[in-house]
Coordinates of C-alpha atoms in Angstrom, one line a residue:
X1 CA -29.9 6.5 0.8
X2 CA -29.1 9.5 3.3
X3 CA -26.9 11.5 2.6
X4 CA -25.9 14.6 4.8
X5 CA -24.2 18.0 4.3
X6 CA -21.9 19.3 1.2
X7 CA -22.0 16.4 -0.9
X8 CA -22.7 13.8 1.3
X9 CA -21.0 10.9 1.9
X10 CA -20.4 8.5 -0.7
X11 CA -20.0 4.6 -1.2
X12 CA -16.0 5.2 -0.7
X13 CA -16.6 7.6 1.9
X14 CA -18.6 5.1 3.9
X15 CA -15.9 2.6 3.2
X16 CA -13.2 4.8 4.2
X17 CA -14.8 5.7 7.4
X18 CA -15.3 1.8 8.6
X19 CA -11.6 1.3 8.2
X20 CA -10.9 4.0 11.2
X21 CA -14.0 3.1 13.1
X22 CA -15.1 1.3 16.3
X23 CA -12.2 0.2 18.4
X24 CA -13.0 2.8 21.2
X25 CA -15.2 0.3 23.1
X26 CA -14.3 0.6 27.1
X27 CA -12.4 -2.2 29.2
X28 CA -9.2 -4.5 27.7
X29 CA -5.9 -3.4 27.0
X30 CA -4.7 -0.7 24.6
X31 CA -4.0 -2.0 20.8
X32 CA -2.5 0.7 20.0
X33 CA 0.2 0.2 22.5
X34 CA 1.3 -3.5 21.4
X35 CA -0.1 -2.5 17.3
X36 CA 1.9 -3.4 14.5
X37 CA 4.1 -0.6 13.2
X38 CA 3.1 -2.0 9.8
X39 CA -0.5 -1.4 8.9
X40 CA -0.6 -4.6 6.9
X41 CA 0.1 -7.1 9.6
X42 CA -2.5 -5.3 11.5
X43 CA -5.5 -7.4 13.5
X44 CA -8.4 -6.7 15.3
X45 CA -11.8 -5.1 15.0
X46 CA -13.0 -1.6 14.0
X47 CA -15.9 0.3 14.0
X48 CA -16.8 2.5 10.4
X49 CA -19.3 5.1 11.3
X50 CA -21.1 5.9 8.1
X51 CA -24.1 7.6 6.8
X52 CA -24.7 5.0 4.1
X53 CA -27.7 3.0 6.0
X54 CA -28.8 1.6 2.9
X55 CA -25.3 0.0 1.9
X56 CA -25.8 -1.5 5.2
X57 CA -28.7 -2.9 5.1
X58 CA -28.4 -4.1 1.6
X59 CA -25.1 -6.0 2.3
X60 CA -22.9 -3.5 -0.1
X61 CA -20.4 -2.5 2.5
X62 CA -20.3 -6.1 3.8
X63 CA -19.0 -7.2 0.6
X64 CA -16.3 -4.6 0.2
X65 CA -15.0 -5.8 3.9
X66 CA -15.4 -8.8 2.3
X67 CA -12.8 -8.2 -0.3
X68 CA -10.5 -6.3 2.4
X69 CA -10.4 -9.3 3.9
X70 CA -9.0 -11.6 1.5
X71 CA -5.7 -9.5 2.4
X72 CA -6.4 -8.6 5.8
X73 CA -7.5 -12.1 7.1
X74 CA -6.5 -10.7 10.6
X75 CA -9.0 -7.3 10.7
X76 CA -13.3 -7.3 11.2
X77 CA -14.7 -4.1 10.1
X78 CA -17.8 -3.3 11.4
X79 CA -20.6 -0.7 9.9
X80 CA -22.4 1.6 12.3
X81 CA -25.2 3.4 10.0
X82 CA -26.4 6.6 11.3
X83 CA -29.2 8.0 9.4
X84 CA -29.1 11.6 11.2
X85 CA -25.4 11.6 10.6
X86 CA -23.8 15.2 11.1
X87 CA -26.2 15.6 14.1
X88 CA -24.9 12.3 16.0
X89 CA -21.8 12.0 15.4
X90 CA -21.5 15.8 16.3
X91 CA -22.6 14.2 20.0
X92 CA -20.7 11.6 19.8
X93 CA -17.7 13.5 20.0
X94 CA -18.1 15.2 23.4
X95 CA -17.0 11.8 24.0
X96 CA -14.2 9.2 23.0
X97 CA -16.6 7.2 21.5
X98 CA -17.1 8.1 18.1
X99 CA -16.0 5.0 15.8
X100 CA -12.0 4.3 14.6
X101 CA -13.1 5.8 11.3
X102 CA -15.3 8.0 10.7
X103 CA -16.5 11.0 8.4
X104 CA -15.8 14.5 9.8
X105 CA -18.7 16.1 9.9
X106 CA -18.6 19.0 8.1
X107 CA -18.8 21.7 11.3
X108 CA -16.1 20.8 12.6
X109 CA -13.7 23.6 12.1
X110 CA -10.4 22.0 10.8
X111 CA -8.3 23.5 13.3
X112 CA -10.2 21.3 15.8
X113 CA -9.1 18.0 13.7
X114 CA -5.3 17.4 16.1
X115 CA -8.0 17.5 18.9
X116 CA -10.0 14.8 17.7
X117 CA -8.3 12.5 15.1
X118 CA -4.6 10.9 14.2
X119 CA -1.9 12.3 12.0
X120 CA -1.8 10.2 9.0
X121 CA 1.6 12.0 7.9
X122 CA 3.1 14.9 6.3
X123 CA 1.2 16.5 3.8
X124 CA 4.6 17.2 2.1
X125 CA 4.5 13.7 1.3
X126 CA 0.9 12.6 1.1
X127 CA 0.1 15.4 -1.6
X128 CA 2.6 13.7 -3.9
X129 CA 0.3 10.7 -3.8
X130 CA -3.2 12.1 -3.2
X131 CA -5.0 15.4 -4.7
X132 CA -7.8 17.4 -2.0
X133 CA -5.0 16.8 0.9
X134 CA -5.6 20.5 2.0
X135 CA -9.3 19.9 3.3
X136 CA -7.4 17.7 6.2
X137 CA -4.1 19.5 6.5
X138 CA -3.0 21.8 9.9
X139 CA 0.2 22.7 10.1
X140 CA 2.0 20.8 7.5
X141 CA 0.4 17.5 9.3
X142 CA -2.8 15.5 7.6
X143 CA -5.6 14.7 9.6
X144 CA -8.0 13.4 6.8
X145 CA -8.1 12.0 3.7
X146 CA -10.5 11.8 0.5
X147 CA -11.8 8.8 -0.9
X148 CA -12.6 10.4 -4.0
X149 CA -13.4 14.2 -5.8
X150 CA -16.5 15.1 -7.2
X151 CA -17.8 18.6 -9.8
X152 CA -21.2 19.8 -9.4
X153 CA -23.5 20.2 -11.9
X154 CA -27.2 19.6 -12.9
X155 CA -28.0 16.6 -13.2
X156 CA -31.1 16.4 -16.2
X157 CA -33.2 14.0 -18.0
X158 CA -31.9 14.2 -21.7
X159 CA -35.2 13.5 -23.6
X160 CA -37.4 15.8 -21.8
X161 CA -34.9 18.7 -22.8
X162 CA -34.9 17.2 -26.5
X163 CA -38.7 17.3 -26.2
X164 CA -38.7 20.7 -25.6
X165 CA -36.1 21.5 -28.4
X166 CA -33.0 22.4 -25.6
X167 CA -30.0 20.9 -27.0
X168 CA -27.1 22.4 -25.9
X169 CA -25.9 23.1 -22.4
X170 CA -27.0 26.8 -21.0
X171 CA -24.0 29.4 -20.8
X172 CA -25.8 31.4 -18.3
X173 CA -28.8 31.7 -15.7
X174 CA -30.9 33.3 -17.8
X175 CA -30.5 30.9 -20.4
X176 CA -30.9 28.3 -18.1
X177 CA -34.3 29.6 -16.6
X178 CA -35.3 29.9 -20.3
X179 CA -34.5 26.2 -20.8
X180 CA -36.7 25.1 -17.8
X181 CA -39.6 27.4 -18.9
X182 CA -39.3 25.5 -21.9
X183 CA -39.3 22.0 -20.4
X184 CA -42.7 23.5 -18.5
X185 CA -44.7 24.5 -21.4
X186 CA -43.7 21.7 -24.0
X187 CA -43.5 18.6 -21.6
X188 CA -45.5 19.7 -18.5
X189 CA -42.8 18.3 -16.4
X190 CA -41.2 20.0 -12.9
X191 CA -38.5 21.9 -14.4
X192 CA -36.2 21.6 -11.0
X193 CA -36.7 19.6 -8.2
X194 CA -35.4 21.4 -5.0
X195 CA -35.5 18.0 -2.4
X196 CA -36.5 21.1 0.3
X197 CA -37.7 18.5 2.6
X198 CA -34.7 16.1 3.2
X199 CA -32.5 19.8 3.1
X200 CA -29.3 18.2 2.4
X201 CA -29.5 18.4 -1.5
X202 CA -30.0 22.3 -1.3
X203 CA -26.7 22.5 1.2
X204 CA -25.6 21.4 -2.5
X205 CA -25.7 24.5 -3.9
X206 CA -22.7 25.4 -2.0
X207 CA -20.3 23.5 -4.5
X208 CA -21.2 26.3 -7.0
X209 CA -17.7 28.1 -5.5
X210 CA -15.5 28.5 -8.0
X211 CA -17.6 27.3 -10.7
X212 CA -18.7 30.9 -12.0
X213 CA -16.0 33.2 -11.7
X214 CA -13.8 30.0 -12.7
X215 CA -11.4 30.8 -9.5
X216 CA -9.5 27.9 -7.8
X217 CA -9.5 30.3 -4.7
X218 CA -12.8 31.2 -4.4
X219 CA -13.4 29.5 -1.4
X220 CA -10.7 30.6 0.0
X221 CA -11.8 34.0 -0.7
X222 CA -14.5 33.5 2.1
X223 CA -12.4 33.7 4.6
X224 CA -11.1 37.6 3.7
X225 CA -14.6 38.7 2.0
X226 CA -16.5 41.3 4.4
X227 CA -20.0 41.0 2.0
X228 CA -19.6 37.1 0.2
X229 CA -22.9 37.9 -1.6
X230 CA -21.6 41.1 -3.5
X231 CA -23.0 41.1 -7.1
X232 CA -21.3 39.1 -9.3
X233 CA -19.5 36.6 -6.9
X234 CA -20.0 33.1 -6.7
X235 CA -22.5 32.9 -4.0
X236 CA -25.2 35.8 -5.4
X237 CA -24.6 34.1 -8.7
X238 CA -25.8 30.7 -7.6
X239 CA -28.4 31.5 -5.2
X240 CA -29.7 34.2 -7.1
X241 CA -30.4 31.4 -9.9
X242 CA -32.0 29.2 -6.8
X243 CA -34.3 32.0 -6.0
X244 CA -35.3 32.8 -9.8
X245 CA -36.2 29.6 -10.1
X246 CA -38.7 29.3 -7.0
X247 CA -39.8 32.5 -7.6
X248 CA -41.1 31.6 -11.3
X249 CA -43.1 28.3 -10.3
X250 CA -40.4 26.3 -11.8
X251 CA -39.8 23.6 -9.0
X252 CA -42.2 21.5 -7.4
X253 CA -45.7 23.2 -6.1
X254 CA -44.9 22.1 -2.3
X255 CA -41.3 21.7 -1.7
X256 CA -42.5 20.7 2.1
X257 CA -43.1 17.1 0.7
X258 CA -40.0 16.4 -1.4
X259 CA -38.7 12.6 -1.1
X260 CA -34.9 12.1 -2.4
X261 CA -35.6 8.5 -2.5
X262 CA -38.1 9.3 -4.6
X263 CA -36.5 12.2 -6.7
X264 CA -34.2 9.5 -8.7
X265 CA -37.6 7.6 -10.5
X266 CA -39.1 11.1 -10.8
X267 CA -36.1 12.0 -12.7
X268 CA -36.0 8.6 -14.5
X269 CA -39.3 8.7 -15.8
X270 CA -39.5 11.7 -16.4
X271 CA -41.4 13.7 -14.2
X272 CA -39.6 16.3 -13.4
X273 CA -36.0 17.4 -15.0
X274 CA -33.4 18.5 -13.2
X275 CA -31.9 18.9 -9.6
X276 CA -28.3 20.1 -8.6
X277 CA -25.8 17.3 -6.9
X278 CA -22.7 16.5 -7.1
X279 CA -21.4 14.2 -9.7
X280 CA -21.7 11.1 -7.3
X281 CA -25.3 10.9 -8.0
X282 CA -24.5 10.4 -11.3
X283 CA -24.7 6.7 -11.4
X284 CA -27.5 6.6 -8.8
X285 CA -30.3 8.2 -11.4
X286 CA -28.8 6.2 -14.5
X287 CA -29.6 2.9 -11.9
X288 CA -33.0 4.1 -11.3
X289 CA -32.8 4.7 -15.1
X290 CA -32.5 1.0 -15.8
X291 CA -35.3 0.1 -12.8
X292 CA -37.4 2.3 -14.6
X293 CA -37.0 0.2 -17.7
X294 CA -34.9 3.4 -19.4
X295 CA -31.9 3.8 -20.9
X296 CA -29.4 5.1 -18.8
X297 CA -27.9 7.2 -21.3
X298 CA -31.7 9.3 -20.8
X299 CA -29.4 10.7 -17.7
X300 CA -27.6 13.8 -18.5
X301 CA -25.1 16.1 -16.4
X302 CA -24.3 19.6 -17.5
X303 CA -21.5 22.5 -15.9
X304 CA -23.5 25.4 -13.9
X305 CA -24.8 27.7 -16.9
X306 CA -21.9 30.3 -16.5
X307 CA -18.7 30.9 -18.2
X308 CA -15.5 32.9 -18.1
X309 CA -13.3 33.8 -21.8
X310 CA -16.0 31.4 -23.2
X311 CA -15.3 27.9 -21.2
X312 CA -16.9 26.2 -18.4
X313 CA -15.7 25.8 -15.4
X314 CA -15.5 22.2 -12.8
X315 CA -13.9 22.9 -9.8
X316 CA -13.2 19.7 -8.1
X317 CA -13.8 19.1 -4.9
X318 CA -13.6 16.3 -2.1
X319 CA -16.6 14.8 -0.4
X320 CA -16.8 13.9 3.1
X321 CA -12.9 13.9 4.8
X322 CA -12.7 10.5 6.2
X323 CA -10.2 10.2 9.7
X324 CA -9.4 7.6 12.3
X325 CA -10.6 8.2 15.8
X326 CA -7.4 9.1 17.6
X327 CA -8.7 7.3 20.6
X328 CA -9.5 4.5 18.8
X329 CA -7.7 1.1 20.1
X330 CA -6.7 -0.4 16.7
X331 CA -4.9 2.3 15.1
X332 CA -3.0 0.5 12.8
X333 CA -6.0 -1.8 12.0
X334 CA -7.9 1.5 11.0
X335 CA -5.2 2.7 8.6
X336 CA -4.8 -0.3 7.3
X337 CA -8.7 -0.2 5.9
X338 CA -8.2 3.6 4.6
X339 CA -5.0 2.4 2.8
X340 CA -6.6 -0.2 1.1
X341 CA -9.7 2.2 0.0
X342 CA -7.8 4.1 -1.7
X343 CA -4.9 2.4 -3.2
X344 CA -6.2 -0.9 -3.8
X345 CA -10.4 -1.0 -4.0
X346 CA -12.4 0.0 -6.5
X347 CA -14.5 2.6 -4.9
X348 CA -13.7 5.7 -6.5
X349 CA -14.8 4.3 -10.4
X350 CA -17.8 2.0 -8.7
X351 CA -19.5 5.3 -7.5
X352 CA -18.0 7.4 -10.6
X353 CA -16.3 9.7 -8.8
X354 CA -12.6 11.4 -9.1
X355 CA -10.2 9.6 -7.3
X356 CA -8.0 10.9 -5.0
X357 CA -5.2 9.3 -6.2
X358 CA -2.9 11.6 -8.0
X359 CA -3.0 10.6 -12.5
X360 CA -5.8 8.3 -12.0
X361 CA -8.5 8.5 -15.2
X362 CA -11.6 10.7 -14.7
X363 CA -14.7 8.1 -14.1
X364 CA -16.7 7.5 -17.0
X365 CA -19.4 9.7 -16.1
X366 CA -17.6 12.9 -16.6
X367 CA -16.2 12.1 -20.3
X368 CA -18.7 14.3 -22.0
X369 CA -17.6 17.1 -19.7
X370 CA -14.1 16.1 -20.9
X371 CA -15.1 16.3 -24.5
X372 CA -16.6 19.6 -24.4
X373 CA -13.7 21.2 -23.1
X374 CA -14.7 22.4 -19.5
X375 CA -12.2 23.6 -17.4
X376 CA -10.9 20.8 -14.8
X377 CA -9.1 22.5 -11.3
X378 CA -8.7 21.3 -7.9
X379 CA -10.9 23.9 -5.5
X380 CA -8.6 25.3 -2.7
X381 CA -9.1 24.1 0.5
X382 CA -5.9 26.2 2.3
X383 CA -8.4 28.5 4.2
X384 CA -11.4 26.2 4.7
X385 CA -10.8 26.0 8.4
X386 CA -11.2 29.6 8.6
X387 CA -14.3 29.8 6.4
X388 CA -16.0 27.1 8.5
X389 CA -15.0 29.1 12.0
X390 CA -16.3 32.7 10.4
X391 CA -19.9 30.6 9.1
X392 CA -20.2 28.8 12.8
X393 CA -20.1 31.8 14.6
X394 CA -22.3 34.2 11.5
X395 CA -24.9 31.0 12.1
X396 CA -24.9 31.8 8.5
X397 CA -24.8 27.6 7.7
X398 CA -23.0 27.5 3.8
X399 CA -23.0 23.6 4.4
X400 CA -26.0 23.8 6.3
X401 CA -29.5 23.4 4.4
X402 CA -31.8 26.0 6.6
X403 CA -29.7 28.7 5.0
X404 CA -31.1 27.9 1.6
X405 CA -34.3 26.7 2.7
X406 CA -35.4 30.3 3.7
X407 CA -34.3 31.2 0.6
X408 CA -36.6 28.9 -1.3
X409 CA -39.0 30.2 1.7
X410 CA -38.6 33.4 0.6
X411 CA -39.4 33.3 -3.1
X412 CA -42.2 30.9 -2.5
X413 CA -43.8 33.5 -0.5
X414 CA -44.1 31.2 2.4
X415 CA -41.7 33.5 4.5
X416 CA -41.2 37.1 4.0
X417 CA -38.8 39.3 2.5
X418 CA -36.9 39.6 -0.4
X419 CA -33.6 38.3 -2.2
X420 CA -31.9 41.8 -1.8
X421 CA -32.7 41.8 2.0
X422 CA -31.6 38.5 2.4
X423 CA -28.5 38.9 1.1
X424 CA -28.0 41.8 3.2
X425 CA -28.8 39.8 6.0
X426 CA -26.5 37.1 5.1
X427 CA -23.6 39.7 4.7
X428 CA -24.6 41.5 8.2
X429 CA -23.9 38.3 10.3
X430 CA -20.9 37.3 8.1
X431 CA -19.5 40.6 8.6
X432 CA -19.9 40.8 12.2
X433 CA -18.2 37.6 12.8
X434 CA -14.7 38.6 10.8
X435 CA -15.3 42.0 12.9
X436 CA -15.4 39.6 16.4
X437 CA -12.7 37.2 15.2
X438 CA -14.6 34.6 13.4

């Protein structure tokens, strides 16, 4: 699987994007101007960018299309899998040709999205229907929508923390550093498993917002905050943890040869016990689980070890924004694939993540998190365009993994400097680019 940036993009993510993508191709006559008004009576053929390559390759995607079709006889949906995702499709829109649907890359500052991609309606109406509308929303018009939600957490291998006699979920870093110490004296496994190498997993740490002061706007926050990596806020908090585990030897012994691919039987059998992803990966280790000839119920997933007035704290989030190419030719062709994703498929509970559909169940996955009493709530997005136009021009990179790659640098001793300096660093450039405008 690759998967690129915050989160990455997921099954329905992929899906979504395949219903906007593709019908930019040069020469013929304009769909759009002779299109259906009614999405359902759409026909034609559209392009899905995606960075899924292996549910291309392993026919997954062609079977969902499949089942699109059986009510859209009149639409082909195509898959274009780009393994370096963010970095291409970046390129590819310096030009018109960038798929009919497509995931937005994640640097690409919202207010940019009219420029690039069509109004799916008013977000007056579409946030009746659909939670995480803000991440796609510029003035009062929605550019994007999410297939589904997901909460960050650590994902863990239950019987190696049994072994080494932790039982209960962490309620803070320290305990949490104690509980890995543990797992590496009593079962000699890696405690955490950073995934340096492929980067994107430690851009993950990012969806720790929110989750340990327990604020709904503390990404918004970002956009207003002169030093983001003050003590106490969510960003010292979670990188501070990051660093404190490096620092005490208890992630792998060369993080420069990391596999992701490989991270999921590691976990499975056991050799090393932890890493920090969103909840869509979820039902990816309890797969490799079962391949391993384990039980799948081995597969944990536990809140970020802090809590406020004694709870803990899930800010939900979306994954990748999916949009349709507003050059594309088959416009209504492309909506007609992003309705269907996610009002009629099962995407969303196939990949175990929170659908976007306003009232629908929380996926299976996330029960226990349900049972224990952790605190549920939708993660502003209202200033995320801002926040993503201060980071591009601070070249500080939140959703970016270099930024937290030196980090893990740092407290390997493989670069030099310290945590205090760093952050001080960090705040410098984020500073300066509120003081120039963002």
């Amino acid at each position: 699987m690759q998967r690129k940036a915050l989160a990455g993009a997921t099954l329905a993510a992929v899906l979504l994007t395949a219903a906007c993508g593709g019908g930019t191709s040069a020469g013929g006559p304009s769909a759009s101007a002779s299109a259906p008004t009614d999405p359902a009576k759409a026909t034609g053929e559209i392009t899905v960018l995606t960075n899924r390559t292996d549910m291309v390759t392993d026919g997954t995607l062609a079977k969902y299309a499949a089942e699109f079709n059986k009510t859209h006889p009149g639409i082909t949906v195509k898959f274009d899998g780009i393994t370096d995702y963010e970095g291409e499709v970046k390129i590819r829109m310096n030009t018109e040709n960038y798929g009919d649907v497509l995931l937005i890359p994640s640097t690409v500052s919202r207010d940019d999205y009219p420029k690039f991609f069509s109004s799916l309606g008013p977000a007056a109406e579409l946030s009746k229907k659909y939670q995480f509308t803000e991440k796609g929303t510029v003035d009062g018009t929605v550019y994007g929508l999410t297939s589904f939600g997901v909460v960050n957490g650590f994902v863990y291998n239950k019987d190696l923390w049994a072994k080494a006699g932790v039982t209960e979920w962490p309620k803070t870093p320290a305990e949490f550093l104690t509980a890995l110490q543990a797992v590496k004296d009593k079962t000699g496994a890696i405690p955490y498993y950073t995934n340096y190498k492929d980067g994107w997993p430690l851009s993950g740490w990012q969806g720790a917002m929110g989750a340990i002061t327990c604020d709904p706007k503390a990404n918004d926050k970002l956009a207003t905050s002169r030093d983001p990596w003050a003590a106490g806020s969510d960003l010292n908090v979670s990188d501070t943890l990051l660093f404190d585990i490096v620092s005490r030897k208890l992630s792998e012994p060369d993080p420069t040869t990391t596999n992701w691919e490989d991270s999921k039987s590691l976990l499975a059998n056991g050799k090393i016990s932890s890493m920090f992803l969103g909840s869509w990966s979820i039902v990816q280790m309890r797969a490799a689980a079962e391949k391993a000839g384990k039980s799948p119920d081995s597969i944990g997933y536990m809140p970020f070890p802090a809590q406020v007035n004694g709870k803990f704290c899930a800010p939900t989030t979306p994954d990748y924004v999916y949009a349709i190419n507003k050059h594309s030719q088959n416009q209504q062709a492309a909506r007609a694939w992003l309705d269907w994703v996610l009002d009629k498929s099962t995407f969303a509970a196939d990949v175990q993540g929170i659908s976007s559909v306003r009232g629908a169940p929380l996926p299976t996955a996330l029960k226990p998190f349900e049972a224990a009493g952790v605190e549920f709530f939708e993660l502003s997005q209202a200033d995320s365009g801002k926040v993503t136009t201060i980071d591009n021009a601070a070249e500080v990179g939140l959703t970016k993994p270099e930024y937290r790659q030196k980090l893990v640098d740092i407290a390997r001793g493989a670069a030099k400097g310290d945590l205090a300096g760093a952050f001080r660093e960090l705040a410098g450039k984020w500073a300066e680019a509120m003081a120039l405008g963002g």
